[in-house]
């Protein structure tokens, strides 16, 4: 580990963990991260920096370091989830129905620590921009708000971490190329005349039409795209009717469509619209389809992964591990549409007990990972620019 990093962690890691616990106990939903934003501003200002709150009142950008050198962006997300926490931690969420079940509290604390660490170094090899963004958990993501506010202006590269409960603490998962998948949201609102369940032939059987979409859309979609694209469609909500003997007049379906292939993602909306129309056409009901383009895949730049690799190697030569492409979506992808960069997966599993998963009520993380996260992001800055890795012969 770089001496400047290890010395800073020895003196300050307990404070960073305290920040994480404070944020964890007071989680805020997407675009309502006002107290978390204020905490970031307080910490960075105390470190002698000049943070700027984004125009919508949540999220922070903070530039420092030499202006005559390339500027590196480091990003964290602030928002929590509408999930009731069931960890039993002494610093568990004090907000009913809201919790940091995705590790964003750790992401925020890590980046505050990185900012304070780097602010104390006189001759940085890069300029630095800290980007604390709101609303990662909702599509198409608060990254677009940050970009509109200038978060990517003048950046040479950008890096981020995401907690991974499937990787053991002390490890960092790196992967060049596609790391996550594109993720879109769909909602189908169906309408029909309603009627008696004994005479479905005299009306449009709306629940049957919903069933045709529930099973038909994922099945047909899987046969209309290349299976190597990693495309998956799943429903998360289905609502209609109350009486067992009455065909309802309205119903709603909501779900997501994900793909690991950029070209497939570009064609997904018209394909889904076509399939829905074909499935519903013979069933005597009408519908409206709302299709929300979410996020593209995170595609890690090879040279940026090389910079992270060197930083992780400085922590421990055995710290780097491989990580597969995920079907999850991540709005960090929008930043990579503007400049090269990479996201790493931060191991947070303690090594004992079940791995658990993100977005679960009992999600927790091993706080030893916070030091690894700080050393990874700060190390990517302090090591200087890597030359492009030579191609394999």
Coordinates of C-alpha atoms in Angstrom, one line a residue:
X1 CA 0.0 0.0 0.0
X2 CA 1.2 3.5 -0.7
X3 CA 2.7 4.9 2.5
X4 CA 0.6 8.1 2.3
X5 CA -2.5 5.9 2.3
X6 CA -1.5 3.5 5.0
X7 CA -0.4 6.4 7.3
X8 CA -3.7 8.2 6.7
X9 CA -5.8 5.1 7.4
X10 CA -3.9 4.4 10.6
X11 CA -4.9 7.8 11.9
X12 CA -8.4 8.2 10.4
X13 CA -10.1 4.9 9.5
X14 CA -12.2 4.9 12.7
X15 CA -13.6 8.3 11.8
X16 CA -14.6 7.1 8.3
X17 CA -16.4 4.1 9.8
X18 CA -18.2 6.5 12.1
X19 CA -19.3 8.5 9.1
X20 CA -20.6 5.3 7.5
X21 CA -22.6 4.4 10.6
X22 CA -24.1 7.9 10.9
X23 CA -25.3 7.8 7.3
X24 CA -26.5 4.2 7.7
X25 CA -28.7 5.1 10.6
X26 CA -30.3 8.0 8.7
X27 CA -30.9 6.7 5.1
X28 CA -32.6 8.9 2.5
X29 CA -34.4 7.9 -0.6
X30 CA -33.5 9.0 -4.2
X31 CA -33.5 12.7 -4.7
X32 CA -34.2 13.3 -1.0
X33 CA -30.6 12.9 0.2
X34 CA -30.5 16.4 1.8
X35 CA -28.9 15.4 5.1
X36 CA -26.4 13.1 3.5
X37 CA -25.5 15.9 1.1
X38 CA -25.0 18.2 4.0
X39 CA -22.8 15.7 5.8
X40 CA -20.6 15.4 2.7
X41 CA -20.3 19.2 2.4
X42 CA -19.4 19.4 6.2
X43 CA -16.7 16.8 6.0
X44 CA -15.1 18.1 2.8
X45 CA -15.2 21.7 3.9
X46 CA -13.5 20.8 7.2
X47 CA -10.8 19.1 5.1
X48 CA -10.1 22.5 3.4
X49 CA -12.0 21.7 0.2
X50 CA -14.7 23.6 -1.7
X51 CA -17.6 21.3 -2.4
X52 CA -20.5 22.5 -4.6
X53 CA -24.0 21.2 -4.1
X54 CA -25.7 20.2 -7.4
X55 CA -28.6 22.3 -8.7
X56 CA -31.4 20.0 -7.5
X57 CA -30.2 20.3 -3.9
X58 CA -28.8 16.8 -3.5
X59 CA -25.4 15.6 -4.7
X60 CA -22.0 17.2 -4.6
X61 CA -19.1 17.9 -6.9
X62 CA -15.7 18.9 -5.5
X63 CA -12.6 19.7 -7.5
X64 CA -9.0 20.0 -6.2
X65 CA -5.4 19.3 -7.1
X66 CA -3.4 20.7 -10.0
X67 CA -5.4 22.4 -12.7
X68 CA -2.6 21.9 -15.3
X69 CA -2.8 18.1 -15.3
X70 CA -5.4 15.6 -16.4
X71 CA -8.3 15.5 -13.9
X72 CA -9.6 12.1 -12.6
X73 CA -13.2 11.6 -11.4
X74 CA -14.1 9.5 -8.4
X75 CA -17.8 8.8 -7.9
X76 CA -20.1 7.6 -5.1
X77 CA -23.9 7.3 -4.8
X78 CA -25.9 8.7 -1.8
X79 CA -29.3 7.2 -1.9
X80 CA -30.9 4.4 0.1
X81 CA -33.7 1.9 -0.8
X82 CA -37.4 1.6 0.3
X83 CA -36.5 -1.6 2.2
X84 CA -37.1 -2.2 5.9
X85 CA -33.8 -3.1 7.6
X86 CA -33.6 -6.4 9.5
X87 CA -30.0 -6.5 10.5
X88 CA -30.3 -5.8 14.2
X89 CA -27.2 -3.6 14.1
X90 CA -26.8 -1.0 16.9
X91 CA -26.6 1.7 14.1
X92 CA -29.5 0.2 12.1
X93 CA -31.8 2.5 10.1
X94 CA -33.9 4.8 12.2
X95 CA -36.2 5.6 9.2
X96 CA -39.2 3.4 8.8
X97 CA -39.2 1.5 5.6
X98 CA -35.9 2.9 4.3
X99 CA -32.4 1.4 4.6
X100 CA -29.0 1.3 3.0
X101 CA -29.4 -2.2 1.7
X102 CA -27.1 -1.7 -1.3
X103 CA -24.0 -0.3 0.5
X104 CA -24.2 3.3 -0.7
X105 CA -23.5 4.5 2.8
X106 CA -20.1 2.8 2.5
X107 CA -19.5 4.2 -1.0
X108 CA -20.2 7.7 0.4
X109 CA -18.0 7.3 3.4
X110 CA -15.2 5.8 1.4
X111 CA -15.2 8.7 -1.1
X112 CA -15.3 11.2 1.8
X113 CA -12.2 9.5 3.2
X114 CA -10.5 9.5 -0.2
X115 CA -11.2 13.2 -0.5
X116 CA -9.8 14.0 2.9
X117 CA -6.7 11.8 2.3
X118 CA -5.9 13.3 -1.1
X119 CA -6.5 16.9 0.1
X120 CA -3.6 16.5 2.4
X121 CA -1.1 15.6 -0.3
X122 CA 0.6 18.6 -1.9
X123 CA 1.8 17.4 -5.3
X124 CA -0.9 15.1 -6.8
X125 CA -0.2 13.5 -10.2
X126 CA -3.7 14.4 -11.3
X127 CA -6.4 16.9 -10.6
X128 CA -9.3 15.2 -8.8
X129 CA -13.0 15.6 -9.0
X130 CA -15.2 13.9 -6.3
X131 CA -18.7 13.2 -7.6
X132 CA -21.3 12.3 -5.0
X133 CA -24.5 11.7 -7.0
X134 CA -28.1 11.3 -6.0
X135 CA -30.7 8.8 -7.2
X136 CA -28.7 5.9 -8.4
X137 CA -31.5 3.5 -7.5
X138 CA -34.1 5.0 -9.9
X139 CA -34.1 4.8 -13.7
X140 CA -32.5 6.4 -15.7
X141 CA -30.4 7.4 -12.7
X142 CA -29.1 10.5 -11.0
X143 CA -25.9 10.2 -13.0
X144 CA -27.6 12.2 -15.8
X145 CA -28.4 15.0 -13.4
X146 CA -24.7 15.1 -12.3
X147 CA -23.6 15.1 -15.9
X148 CA -26.0 17.9 -16.8
X149 CA -24.4 19.9 -13.9
X150 CA -20.9 19.5 -15.4
X151 CA -19.7 16.4 -13.6
X152 CA -17.9 15.1 -16.6
X153 CA -16.6 18.4 -18.0
X154 CA -12.9 18.1 -18.5
X155 CA -12.4 14.7 -17.0
X156 CA -9.8 12.3 -18.4
X157 CA -11.2 9.3 -16.6
X158 CA -13.6 8.3 -13.9
X159 CA -13.6 5.5 -11.4
X160 CA -16.1 4.0 -8.9
X161 CA -16.6 1.1 -6.5
X162 CA -19.6 -1.0 -5.7
X163 CA -20.0 -3.3 -2.7
X164 CA -20.2 -7.0 -3.6
X165 CA -21.3 -9.4 -0.9
X166 CA -20.3 -12.4 -3.0
X167 CA -16.6 -11.4 -2.7
X168 CA -14.6 -11.7 0.5
X169 CA -13.4 -8.7 2.3
X170 CA -9.9 -7.8 1.3
X171 CA -10.5 -8.6 -2.3
X172 CA -11.5 -6.3 -5.3
X173 CA -13.1 -7.7 -8.4
X174 CA -11.8 -6.3 -11.7
X175 CA -13.0 -6.9 -15.2
X176 CA -12.3 -5.2 -18.5
X177 CA -15.2 -4.9 -20.8
X178 CA -18.9 -5.2 -19.9
X179 CA -19.4 -5.4 -16.1
X180 CA -23.1 -4.9 -15.8
X181 CA -26.1 -5.0 -18.1
X182 CA -28.5 -2.5 -19.6
X183 CA -31.7 -2.3 -17.6
X184 CA -35.0 -0.8 -18.7
X185 CA -38.4 -0.6 -17.0
X186 CA -41.8 -1.5 -18.5
X187 CA -45.4 -1.0 -17.4
X188 CA -48.4 -2.3 -19.3
X189 CA -51.8 -0.9 -18.4
X190 CA -54.6 -3.1 -19.8
X191 CA -58.3 -2.2 -20.1
X192 CA -61.4 -4.1 -21.1
X193 CA -65.2 -4.0 -20.7
X194 CA -65.2 -6.4 -17.7
X195 CA -67.8 -9.1 -17.3
X196 CA -68.9 -12.3 -15.6
X197 CA -66.3 -15.1 -15.3
X198 CA -69.0 -17.5 -16.6
X199 CA -69.1 -15.7 -19.9
X200 CA -65.6 -14.7 -20.9
X201 CA -66.5 -15.1 -24.6
X202 CA -68.8 -12.1 -24.3
X203 CA -66.1 -9.8 -23.1
X204 CA -62.4 -9.3 -23.1
X205 CA -60.8 -11.6 -20.5
X206 CA -58.4 -9.1 -19.0
X207 CA -56.8 -11.5 -16.5
X208 CA -56.2 -14.0 -19.2
X209 CA -54.5 -11.3 -21.3
X210 CA -52.3 -10.4 -18.4
X211 CA -51.3 -14.1 -18.1
X212 CA -50.5 -14.2 -21.8
X213 CA -48.1 -11.3 -21.3
X214 CA -46.7 -12.6 -18.0
X215 CA -45.6 -15.8 -19.7
X216 CA -45.5 -14.8 -23.3
X217 CA -43.3 -11.7 -23.3
X218 CA -40.3 -13.3 -21.5
X219 CA -40.6 -16.4 -23.6
X220 CA -40.9 -14.8 -27.0
X221 CA -38.3 -12.2 -26.2
X222 CA -35.8 -15.0 -25.3
X223 CA -36.4 -16.5 -28.8
X224 CA -36.1 -13.2 -30.7
X225 CA -32.6 -12.1 -29.4
X226 CA -29.3 -13.9 -29.4
X227 CA -29.1 -15.9 -26.2
X228 CA -25.4 -14.9 -25.9
X229 CA -26.5 -11.4 -25.2
X230 CA -27.5 -12.2 -21.6
X231 CA -31.0 -10.8 -22.1
X232 CA -33.5 -11.5 -19.3
X233 CA -37.0 -10.2 -18.8
X234 CA -38.9 -10.5 -15.4
X235 CA -42.1 -9.2 -13.9
X236 CA -42.1 -7.6 -10.5
X237 CA -45.7 -6.6 -10.0
X238 CA -49.1 -7.7 -11.3
X239 CA -52.4 -6.1 -10.1
X240 CA -56.0 -6.6 -11.2
X241 CA -59.4 -7.1 -9.8
X242 CA -60.8 -8.2 -6.4
X243 CA -63.9 -10.5 -6.9
X244 CA -63.3 -14.1 -7.9
X245 CA -66.4 -14.2 -10.2
X246 CA -65.9 -10.9 -12.0
X247 CA -63.5 -10.2 -15.0
X248 CA -61.9 -6.9 -14.1
X249 CA -61.8 -3.8 -16.3
X250 CA -58.2 -2.8 -15.6
X251 CA -54.9 -4.4 -14.8
X252 CA -51.3 -3.4 -14.6
X253 CA -48.0 -5.2 -15.0
X254 CA -44.6 -3.9 -14.2
X255 CA -41.2 -5.4 -14.8
X256 CA -37.7 -5.0 -16.1
X257 CA -35.8 -6.0 -19.3
X258 CA -32.0 -6.4 -19.0
X259 CA -29.3 -7.2 -21.6
X260 CA -25.6 -7.3 -21.5
X261 CA -25.3 -6.3 -25.2
X262 CA -25.3 -2.6 -26.2
X263 CA -26.6 -3.4 -29.7
X264 CA -29.4 -5.5 -28.4
X265 CA -30.3 -2.7 -25.9
X266 CA -30.5 -0.2 -28.8
X267 CA -33.2 -2.4 -30.4
X268 CA -35.0 -3.6 -27.3
X269 CA -37.8 -1.0 -27.0
X270 CA -39.3 -1.5 -30.5
X271 CA -39.0 -5.3 -30.1
X272 CA -40.8 -5.3 -26.8
X273 CA -43.6 -3.1 -28.2
X274 CA -44.0 -5.4 -31.2
X275 CA -44.2 -8.5 -29.1
X276 CA -46.7 -7.0 -26.6
X277 CA -49.0 -5.9 -29.4
X278 CA -48.9 -9.3 -31.1
X279 CA -49.7 -11.1 -27.8
X280 CA -52.6 -8.8 -26.9
X281 CA -54.1 -8.4 -30.3
X282 CA -56.5 -11.4 -30.4
X283 CA -57.7 -11.1 -26.8
X284 CA -60.3 -8.2 -27.0
X285 CA -58.5 -5.8 -24.6
X286 CA -56.7 -2.5 -25.1
X287 CA -53.4 -1.5 -23.5
X288 CA -50.9 1.3 -23.0
X289 CA -47.2 0.4 -22.8
X290 CA -44.8 2.7 -20.9
X291 CA -41.2 1.9 -21.7
X292 CA -38.5 3.7 -19.7
X293 CA -35.0 3.4 -21.1
X294 CA -32.9 2.9 -18.0
X295 CA -29.2 2.6 -18.2
X296 CA -26.7 1.2 -20.7
X297 CA -24.2 -1.5 -19.6
X298 CA -21.1 -0.5 -17.6
X299 CA -18.2 -1.2 -20.0
X300 CA -14.9 -0.8 -18.3
X301 CA -12.0 0.7 -20.3
X302 CA -9.0 -1.6 -20.4
X303 CA -6.4 1.0 -19.5
X304 CA -8.6 2.3 -16.6
X305 CA -8.8 -1.3 -15.3
X306 CA -5.1 -1.4 -15.5
X307 CA -4.8 1.7 -13.2
X308 CA -7.1 0.0 -10.7
X309 CA -5.1 -3.2 -11.0
X310 CA -2.0 -1.4 -10.0
X311 CA -3.7 0.3 -7.0
X312 CA -5.2 -3.0 -5.8
X313 CA -1.8 -4.8 -6.3
X314 CA -0.2 -2.2 -4.0
X315 CA -2.7 -3.2 -1.3
X316 CA -2.0 -7.0 -1.6
X317 CA -0.8 -8.9 -4.6
X318 CA -3.6 -11.4 -3.9
X319 CA -6.3 -8.8 -3.5
X320 CA -7.4 -8.8 -7.2
X321 CA -10.0 -11.4 -8.2
X322 CA -12.0 -12.0 -11.4
X323 CA -15.6 -10.9 -11.4
X324 CA -18.3 -11.9 -13.9
X325 CA -20.6 -9.6 -15.8
X326 CA -23.8 -9.0 -13.9
X327 CA -27.4 -8.7 -15.1
X328 CA -27.8 -5.8 -12.7
X329 CA -28.1 -2.2 -13.9
X330 CA -25.8 0.7 -12.7
X331 CA -26.1 4.3 -13.8
X332 CA -22.3 4.7 -13.6
X333 CA -22.6 3.6 -17.2
X334 CA -23.7 7.1 -18.2
X335 CA -20.4 8.5 -17.1
X336 CA -18.6 6.0 -19.3
X337 CA -20.6 7.4 -22.3
X338 CA -18.6 10.6 -21.7
X339 CA -15.1 9.4 -20.9
X340 CA -13.2 6.2 -20.3
X341 CA -13.2 4.7 -16.8
X342 CA -13.9 1.6 -14.7
X343 CA -15.9 0.4 -11.8
X344 CA -14.5 -2.2 -9.4
X345 CA -16.4 -4.6 -7.1
X346 CA -15.4 -4.3 -3.5
X347 CA -15.5 -7.5 -1.5
X348 CA -17.6 -7.0 1.7
X349 CA -18.4 -10.6 2.8
X350 CA -16.8 -11.4 6.1
X351 CA -15.8 -14.9 5.1
X352 CA -18.2 -16.7 7.5
X353 CA -21.9 -17.3 7.2
X354 CA -24.1 -16.8 4.2
X355 CA -23.1 -14.4 1.5
X356 CA -26.5 -12.7 1.3
X357 CA -27.2 -10.2 -1.4
X358 CA -27.8 -6.6 -2.2
X359 CA -31.3 -5.1 -1.7
X360 CA -32.1 -7.7 1.0
X361 CA -33.4 -6.5 4.4
X362 CA -30.5 -8.2 6.2
X363 CA -27.8 -6.9 3.9
X364 CA -24.7 -6.0 5.9
X365 CA -21.0 -5.4 5.1
X366 CA -17.7 -6.1 6.8
X367 CA -16.4 -2.7 7.6
X368 CA -12.8 -3.8 7.0
X369 CA -13.7 -3.3 3.3
X370 CA -13.8 0.5 3.9
X371 CA -10.0 0.7 4.1
X372 CA -9.6 -1.4 1.0
X373 CA -12.0 0.9 -0.9
X374 CA -10.1 4.0 0.2
X375 CA -6.8 2.5 -0.8
X376 CA -8.2 1.4 -4.2
X377 CA -9.6 4.8 -5.3
X378 CA -6.8 6.9 -3.7
X379 CA -4.2 4.5 -5.2
X380 CA -5.7 4.9 -8.7
X381 CA -4.9 8.6 -8.4
X382 CA -1.5 8.5 -6.6
X383 CA 0.1 5.9 -8.8
X384 CA 0.0 8.2 -11.9
X385 CA -1.0 7.4 -15.4
X386 CA -0.3 3.9 -16.7
X387 CA 0.9 3.4 -20.2
X388 CA -1.7 1.5 -22.3
X389 CA -1.2 -2.2 -21.8
X390 CA 0.4 -3.9 -24.9
X391 CA -2.0 -6.1 -26.9
X392 CA -1.7 -9.9 -26.5
X393 CA 0.1 -11.6 -29.4

